[in-house]
Amino acid sequence: MRPLLRPLLRPLLRPRPALQFGLIAIVVVSACVGTELTAPLADVPCASTPGSGVSVSENAGLSTWAVLPRSTDICITQTPDSHFVYRHSTVPAVARLFLFLPGTLATARDSRLILVQAARTGYHSIGLMYPNEQSLAVLCAARPSACFGDTRFEILTGQGTSAAVSVDRANSIENRVVRLLQLMRTVEPAGNWGQFLVGDSAPAWDKISVAGHEQGGGFALFIAQRHVVARATAYSSFGDALATGGGLAPWVTRAYATPITRVFGVISTFDEVISPSAALAAWTAIGLGSALVDIDITAMPYGTAQRFITAVTPLNGFTTRYPNHSVLTVDFNTPVRQGLPALAGVWQAVSFPRP
């Protein structure tokens, strides 16, 4: 799907949040030198332009940055929507980063409530944009089952492992995370953003709690398989399924580098896109145990439970296509009660608890 179609298609497929955030966009024009797909990040011959394409606001200690991906690396040419970054200067920091990946065609702008809540808990918080214009089900339709894992690997690393996408190193999730952290280290030295980098060329995954909605939730699981992360949470997701009745994509049940006790799944009872029964079965196959917590009737703490379900009523349920699918993390559908998101408790319990 061409990037220019995104603004036309997104309203049909994803709700837009009611709140808007002003962004000053400065376009940087430059030629990018070609790089090998497997080149280390330090060798990518592209540069950032600190301050260009970055806007910042502050409210009662909560700092918010909207950052154009191209302002972190001029060779990022795909999925240009802004990353959103949060840090609360008056809350004791926990030396953890909450990294959130939105679903298909969604943007970081769409899921700011969960990012703000993570910052209010003491986490550094990032909503990251990445190549998410098409679902894996569409990309891998009529292709071998290995397509799902190969495609996720290419989007994550930029290595040319899939015929279904074309994502180079600069546009990969890994590069976007590294370049954004490098930029934040420059624009906010007091934030100590460099603590989430290893050798200035890779994310310090063991200090990162990664989560995502739908396709982004699949990437949270995929990353947790390959790296030891602080936590991984799949919201409205269990990875990838093959065609109807075909079971799970092969990568979903492979061994995890992350201790499986740090992996969690949350879904709505009425999810219109992801079958709750399929999600529960997949989470069990992954190893998340058999305990299921109904967060509507169960008070915190949740003990060792890793699978969660809710029937919370979506906000704006009659004005969006899939409100229950989006209710867990998309601002337009996530209910807020007395100024606090209704799901704030489960968010903190599974994705950004204080140590």
Coordinates of C-alpha atoms in Angstrom, one line a residue:
M1 CA 0.0 0.0 0.0
R2 CA 1.4 3.4 -1.0
P3 CA 2.0 5.8 1.9
L4 CA -0.2 8.4 0.1
L5 CA -3.2 6.2 0.5
R6 CA -2.9 6.1 4.2
P7 CA -4.8 9.3 5.0
L8 CA -7.7 8.1 2.7
L9 CA -8.0 4.6 4.1
R10 CA -7.3 5.1 7.8
P11 CA -10.7 6.7 8.6
L12 CA -12.4 3.6 7.2
L13 CA -10.3 1.1 9.1
R14 CA -9.3 2.8 12.4
P15 CA -11.0 5.4 14.6
R16 CA -9.3 8.7 15.0
P17 CA -8.8 10.2 18.5
A18 CA -10.8 13.2 19.5
L19 CA -7.7 15.1 20.7
Q20 CA -5.2 16.5 18.3
F21 CA -1.6 17.6 18.9
G22 CA 0.0 20.4 17.1
L23 CA 3.2 19.5 15.1
I24 CA 5.6 21.7 13.4
A25 CA 6.9 19.7 10.4
I26 CA 10.1 20.7 8.7
V27 CA 10.9 18.7 5.6
V28 CA 14.5 17.7 5.1
V29 CA 15.5 16.9 1.6
S30 CA 18.6 14.8 1.1
A31 CA 19.9 11.9 -0.9
C32 CA 20.4 8.6 1.0
V33 CA 23.4 6.5 0.2
G34 CA 22.4 2.8 -0.4
T35 CA 23.3 0.4 2.4
E36 CA 23.5 -3.3 2.8
L37 CA 20.4 -4.8 4.5
T38 CA 22.6 -6.5 7.1
A39 CA 24.8 -3.5 7.9
P40 CA 25.1 -2.5 11.6
L41 CA 23.3 0.6 12.6
A42 CA 26.5 2.5 13.2
D43 CA 27.4 2.1 9.5
V44 CA 24.1 3.5 8.1
P45 CA 25.3 6.8 6.3
C46 CA 22.4 8.9 7.4
A47 CA 22.2 11.7 9.9
S48 CA 19.6 13.2 12.2
T49 CA 18.7 16.9 12.3
P50 CA 17.9 17.6 16.0
G51 CA 15.1 20.1 16.5
S52 CA 13.8 19.7 12.9
G53 CA 10.4 18.1 12.8
V54 CA 10.2 17.9 16.6
S55 CA 7.6 19.7 18.7
V56 CA 7.4 19.6 22.5
S57 CA 4.9 20.6 25.1
E58 CA 4.8 20.4 28.9
N59 CA 2.0 20.2 31.4
A60 CA 2.5 19.8 35.2
G61 CA 5.8 18.0 34.7
L62 CA 4.6 15.8 31.8
S63 CA 6.7 16.5 28.7
T64 CA 5.4 15.4 25.3
W65 CA 7.4 15.2 22.1
A66 CA 6.0 14.6 18.6
V67 CA 8.9 13.5 16.4
L68 CA 8.8 13.0 12.7
P69 CA 10.8 9.8 12.0
R70 CA 12.7 11.5 9.2
S71 CA 14.0 14.0 11.8
T72 CA 15.9 11.1 13.5
D73 CA 17.3 9.6 10.3
I74 CA 16.9 11.2 6.8
C75 CA 17.0 7.8 5.2
I76 CA 13.6 6.9 6.9
T77 CA 11.2 7.2 4.0
Q78 CA 8.3 4.9 4.9
T79 CA 5.4 5.5 7.3
P80 CA 6.2 9.2 8.1
D81 CA 3.6 9.7 10.9
S82 CA 5.1 11.1 14.1
H83 CA 6.4 9.1 17.0
F84 CA 5.1 10.3 20.4
V85 CA 7.4 10.4 23.4
Y86 CA 6.6 11.1 27.0
R87 CA 8.5 11.6 30.3
H88 CA 7.2 12.8 33.7
S89 CA 9.9 14.8 35.4
T90 CA 8.2 14.8 38.9
V91 CA 7.6 11.1 39.1
P92 CA 10.5 8.9 40.4
A93 CA 12.0 7.2 37.3
V94 CA 12.2 3.4 37.3
A95 CA 14.9 3.0 34.6
R96 CA 12.5 1.3 32.2
L97 CA 11.2 2.2 28.8
F98 CA 7.6 1.5 27.7
L99 CA 7.6 0.9 23.9
F100 CA 4.2 0.8 22.2
L101 CA 3.6 -0.4 18.6
P102 CA 0.2 0.5 17.1
G103 CA -1.9 -1.8 14.9
T104 CA -2.4 -1.9 11.2
L105 CA -2.9 1.6 9.7
A106 CA -3.0 3.1 13.2
T107 CA -0.6 5.7 14.4
A108 CA 1.1 6.5 17.7
R109 CA -1.2 9.6 17.9
D110 CA -4.1 7.2 18.3
S111 CA -2.9 5.6 21.5
R112 CA -1.6 8.4 23.8
L113 CA -3.6 7.5 26.9
I114 CA -1.6 4.4 27.6
L115 CA 1.7 6.2 26.8
V116 CA 0.8 9.0 29.3
Q117 CA -0.2 6.5 32.0
A118 CA 3.2 4.7 31.6
A119 CA 5.0 8.1 32.0
R120 CA 2.9 8.8 35.1
T121 CA 4.1 5.5 36.5
G122 CA 7.8 6.5 36.1
Y123 CA 8.6 4.9 32.8
H124 CA 10.1 6.7 29.8
S125 CA 7.4 6.2 27.2
I126 CA 7.4 5.9 23.4
G127 CA 4.7 5.3 20.8
L128 CA 6.7 4.2 17.8
M129 CA 5.7 4.4 14.1
Y130 CA 6.9 1.6 11.8
P131 CA 5.8 0.1 8.4
N132 CA 2.3 -1.0 9.3
E133 CA 0.2 -0.1 6.3
Q134 CA -1.0 -3.6 5.6
S135 CA -1.9 -6.5 7.9
L136 CA 0.2 -9.7 7.9
A137 CA -2.9 -11.6 6.8
V138 CA -3.1 -9.6 3.6
L139 CA 0.7 -9.6 3.0
C140 CA 1.0 -13.3 3.5
A141 CA -2.2 -14.4 1.8
A142 CA -1.5 -17.3 -0.6
R143 CA 2.1 -17.5 0.5
P144 CA 3.9 -20.2 2.5
S145 CA 3.3 -20.2 6.2
A146 CA 6.9 -19.0 6.9
C147 CA 5.9 -15.7 5.3
F148 CA 4.5 -14.4 8.6
G149 CA 7.7 -14.8 10.5
D150 CA 9.9 -13.8 7.6
T151 CA 7.9 -10.6 7.1
R152 CA 8.0 -9.7 10.8
F153 CA 11.7 -10.3 10.8
E154 CA 12.3 -7.9 7.8
I155 CA 10.1 -5.2 9.4
L156 CA 11.9 -5.6 12.7
T157 CA 15.5 -5.7 11.4
G158 CA 15.5 -4.5 7.8
Q159 CA 17.1 -7.7 6.5
G160 CA 15.7 -8.9 3.2
T161 CA 14.0 -12.1 4.4
S162 CA 10.5 -11.6 2.9
A163 CA 9.1 -11.2 -0.6
A164 CA 5.9 -9.7 0.9
V165 CA 7.5 -6.4 2.0
S166 CA 10.4 -4.2 1.2
V167 CA 11.8 -2.7 4.4
D168 CA 15.4 -1.7 4.5
R169 CA 17.5 -1.2 7.6
A170 CA 16.8 2.5 7.9
N171 CA 13.0 1.9 8.0
S172 CA 13.1 -1.0 10.3
I173 CA 11.7 -1.0 13.9
E174 CA 15.2 -1.5 15.3
N175 CA 16.7 1.5 13.5
R176 CA 13.7 3.7 14.4
V177 CA 14.0 2.9 18.1
V178 CA 17.8 3.5 18.1
R179 CA 17.6 6.8 16.1
L180 CA 14.7 8.1 18.2
L181 CA 16.6 7.3 21.5
Q182 CA 19.7 9.0 20.1
L183 CA 17.7 12.1 19.2
M184 CA 16.0 12.2 22.6
R185 CA 19.4 12.0 24.3
T186 CA 20.2 15.2 22.4
V187 CA 17.0 17.1 22.8
E188 CA 16.5 16.2 26.5
P189 CA 19.8 15.4 28.2
A190 CA 18.2 15.3 31.6
G191 CA 16.1 12.4 30.5
N192 CA 19.0 9.9 30.4
W193 CA 17.5 8.3 27.2
G194 CA 20.9 6.7 26.4
Q195 CA 20.4 4.1 29.2
F196 CA 18.1 2.3 26.7
L197 CA 20.9 1.9 24.1
V198 CA 23.6 -0.7 24.0
G199 CA 26.8 0.5 22.3
D200 CA 24.8 3.4 20.8
S201 CA 23.7 0.9 18.0
A202 CA 21.1 -1.4 19.5
P203 CA 18.1 -1.2 21.9
A204 CA 18.8 -2.3 25.5
W205 CA 15.9 -4.7 25.3
D206 CA 16.2 -6.0 28.8
K207 CA 15.2 -2.5 30.0
I208 CA 12.3 -2.2 27.6
S209 CA 8.7 -3.3 28.2
V210 CA 7.3 -3.7 24.7
A211 CA 3.6 -3.8 24.0
G212 CA 1.3 -3.3 21.0
H213 CA -2.2 -3.5 19.7
E214 CA -3.2 -6.0 17.0
Q215 CA -0.3 -6.2 14.5
G216 CA 1.8 -4.2 17.1
G217 CA 0.9 -6.8 19.7
G218 CA 2.2 -9.5 17.4
F219 CA 5.5 -7.6 17.2
A220 CA 5.7 -7.4 21.0
L221 CA 5.6 -11.2 21.0
F222 CA 8.0 -11.5 18.1
I223 CA 10.5 -9.2 19.8
A224 CA 10.2 -11.1 23.1
Q225 CA 11.1 -14.3 21.2
R226 CA 14.3 -12.9 20.0
H227 CA 15.4 -10.7 22.8
V228 CA 15.1 -10.7 26.6
V229 CA 12.7 -7.9 27.3
A230 CA 11.5 -6.5 30.6
R231 CA 7.9 -7.4 29.6
A232 CA 5.9 -8.1 26.5
T233 CA 2.1 -7.5 26.2
A234 CA -0.1 -8.4 23.3
Y235 CA -3.3 -6.3 23.3
S236 CA -6.0 -7.7 21.0
S237 CA -3.5 -10.0 19.5
F238 CA -1.8 -13.5 19.6
G239 CA 0.5 -13.1 16.7
D240 CA -0.5 -14.6 13.4
A241 CA -3.0 -17.2 12.2
L242 CA -3.0 -19.1 9.0
A243 CA -6.1 -19.2 6.7
T244 CA -9.3 -20.3 8.4
G245 CA -8.8 -23.5 10.2
G246 CA -5.1 -23.6 9.4
G247 CA -3.9 -23.0 13.0
L248 CA -1.1 -20.6 14.1
A249 CA 1.7 -19.3 12.0
P250 CA 4.9 -21.4 12.8
W251 CA 6.8 -18.6 14.5
V252 CA 4.1 -18.0 17.2
T253 CA 4.9 -21.1 19.3
R254 CA 8.6 -21.1 19.0
A255 CA 10.8 -20.7 22.1
Y256 CA 11.1 -17.3 23.7
A257 CA 14.3 -15.6 24.8
T258 CA 12.3 -13.7 27.3
P259 CA 11.2 -15.7 30.4
I260 CA 7.6 -16.7 29.5
T261 CA 6.4 -15.4 32.9
R262 CA 7.0 -11.8 31.6
V263 CA 4.6 -12.2 28.6
F264 CA 0.9 -11.2 28.8
G265 CA -2.2 -11.1 26.7
V266 CA -5.3 -8.9 27.0
I267 CA -8.5 -9.0 24.9
S268 CA -12.1 -7.8 24.8
T269 CA -14.8 -10.4 25.2
F270 CA -16.5 -8.8 22.2
D271 CA -13.5 -8.3 19.9
E272 CA -14.9 -8.0 16.4
V273 CA -11.6 -8.8 14.6
I274 CA -9.7 -11.2 16.8
S275 CA -11.5 -14.3 18.1
P276 CA -11.3 -14.2 21.9
S277 CA -11.4 -18.1 22.0
A278 CA -8.6 -18.3 19.4
A279 CA -6.5 -15.7 21.4
L280 CA -6.9 -17.6 24.6
A281 CA -6.0 -20.9 22.9
A282 CA -3.0 -19.3 21.3
W283 CA -1.8 -17.8 24.5
T284 CA -2.0 -21.2 26.2
A285 CA 0.0 -22.7 23.3
I286 CA 2.6 -20.0 23.8
G287 CA 2.9 -20.9 27.5
L288 CA 0.9 -18.2 29.2
G289 CA -0.8 -20.7 31.5
S290 CA -4.5 -21.6 31.9
A291 CA -5.5 -18.9 34.4
L292 CA -7.8 -16.3 32.9
V293 CA -8.6 -13.1 34.8
D294 CA -11.8 -11.2 34.1
I295 CA -10.6 -7.7 35.0
D296 CA -14.2 -6.4 35.3
I297 CA -14.8 -8.5 38.4
T298 CA -11.3 -9.1 39.7
A299 CA -9.4 -6.6 41.8
M300 CA -5.6 -6.1 41.6
P301 CA -3.2 -7.6 42.3
Y302 CA -3.5 -10.3 39.7
G303 CA -0.8 -12.6 41.0
T304 CA 0.9 -14.8 38.4
A305 CA -1.9 -14.5 35.8
Q306 CA -0.9 -13.7 32.2
R307 CA -4.2 -13.9 30.3
F308 CA -6.8 -11.2 30.8
I309 CA -10.3 -10.5 29.4
T310 CA -12.7 -7.6 29.7
A311 CA -16.2 -6.7 28.5
V312 CA -15.7 -2.9 29.2
T313 CA -18.0 -0.8 27.1
P314 CA -16.1 1.2 24.4
L315 CA -16.4 4.9 24.2
N316 CA -17.9 6.1 20.9
G317 CA -19.1 2.5 20.2
F318 CA -21.6 3.6 17.6
T319 CA -19.4 5.8 15.6
T320 CA -16.5 3.4 14.8
R321 CA -16.3 0.1 12.9
Y322 CA -14.6 -2.1 15.5
P323 CA -14.9 -0.4 18.9
N324 CA -14.4 -3.5 21.0
H325 CA -11.3 -4.4 19.0
S326 CA -9.9 -1.0 19.7
V327 CA -11.2 -0.5 23.3
L328 CA -8.0 -1.7 25.0
T329 CA -5.6 0.9 23.7
V330 CA -7.1 3.3 21.1
D331 CA -8.0 6.6 22.7
F332 CA -11.2 7.1 20.7
N333 CA -12.7 4.0 22.1
T334 CA -11.0 3.7 25.5
P335 CA -13.3 4.9 28.3
V336 CA -12.1 7.4 30.8
R337 CA -13.7 7.7 34.2
Q338 CA -13.1 10.6 36.5
G339 CA -10.0 11.6 34.5
L340 CA -8.4 8.1 34.6
P341 CA -8.6 5.5 31.8
A342 CA -10.8 2.6 32.8
L343 CA -8.1 0.2 31.9
A344 CA -5.2 2.0 33.6
G345 CA -5.0 -0.7 36.3
V346 CA -4.5 -3.6 34.0
W347 CA -2.1 -1.5 31.8
Q348 CA 0.1 -0.9 34.8
A349 CA -0.2 -4.5 36.1
V350 CA 0.9 -6.2 32.9
S351 CA 2.9 -3.6 30.9
F352 CA 4.5 -1.1 33.3
P353 CA 4.5 -2.1 36.9
R354 CA 6.8 -0.3 39.3
P355 CA 9.6 -2.6 40.4

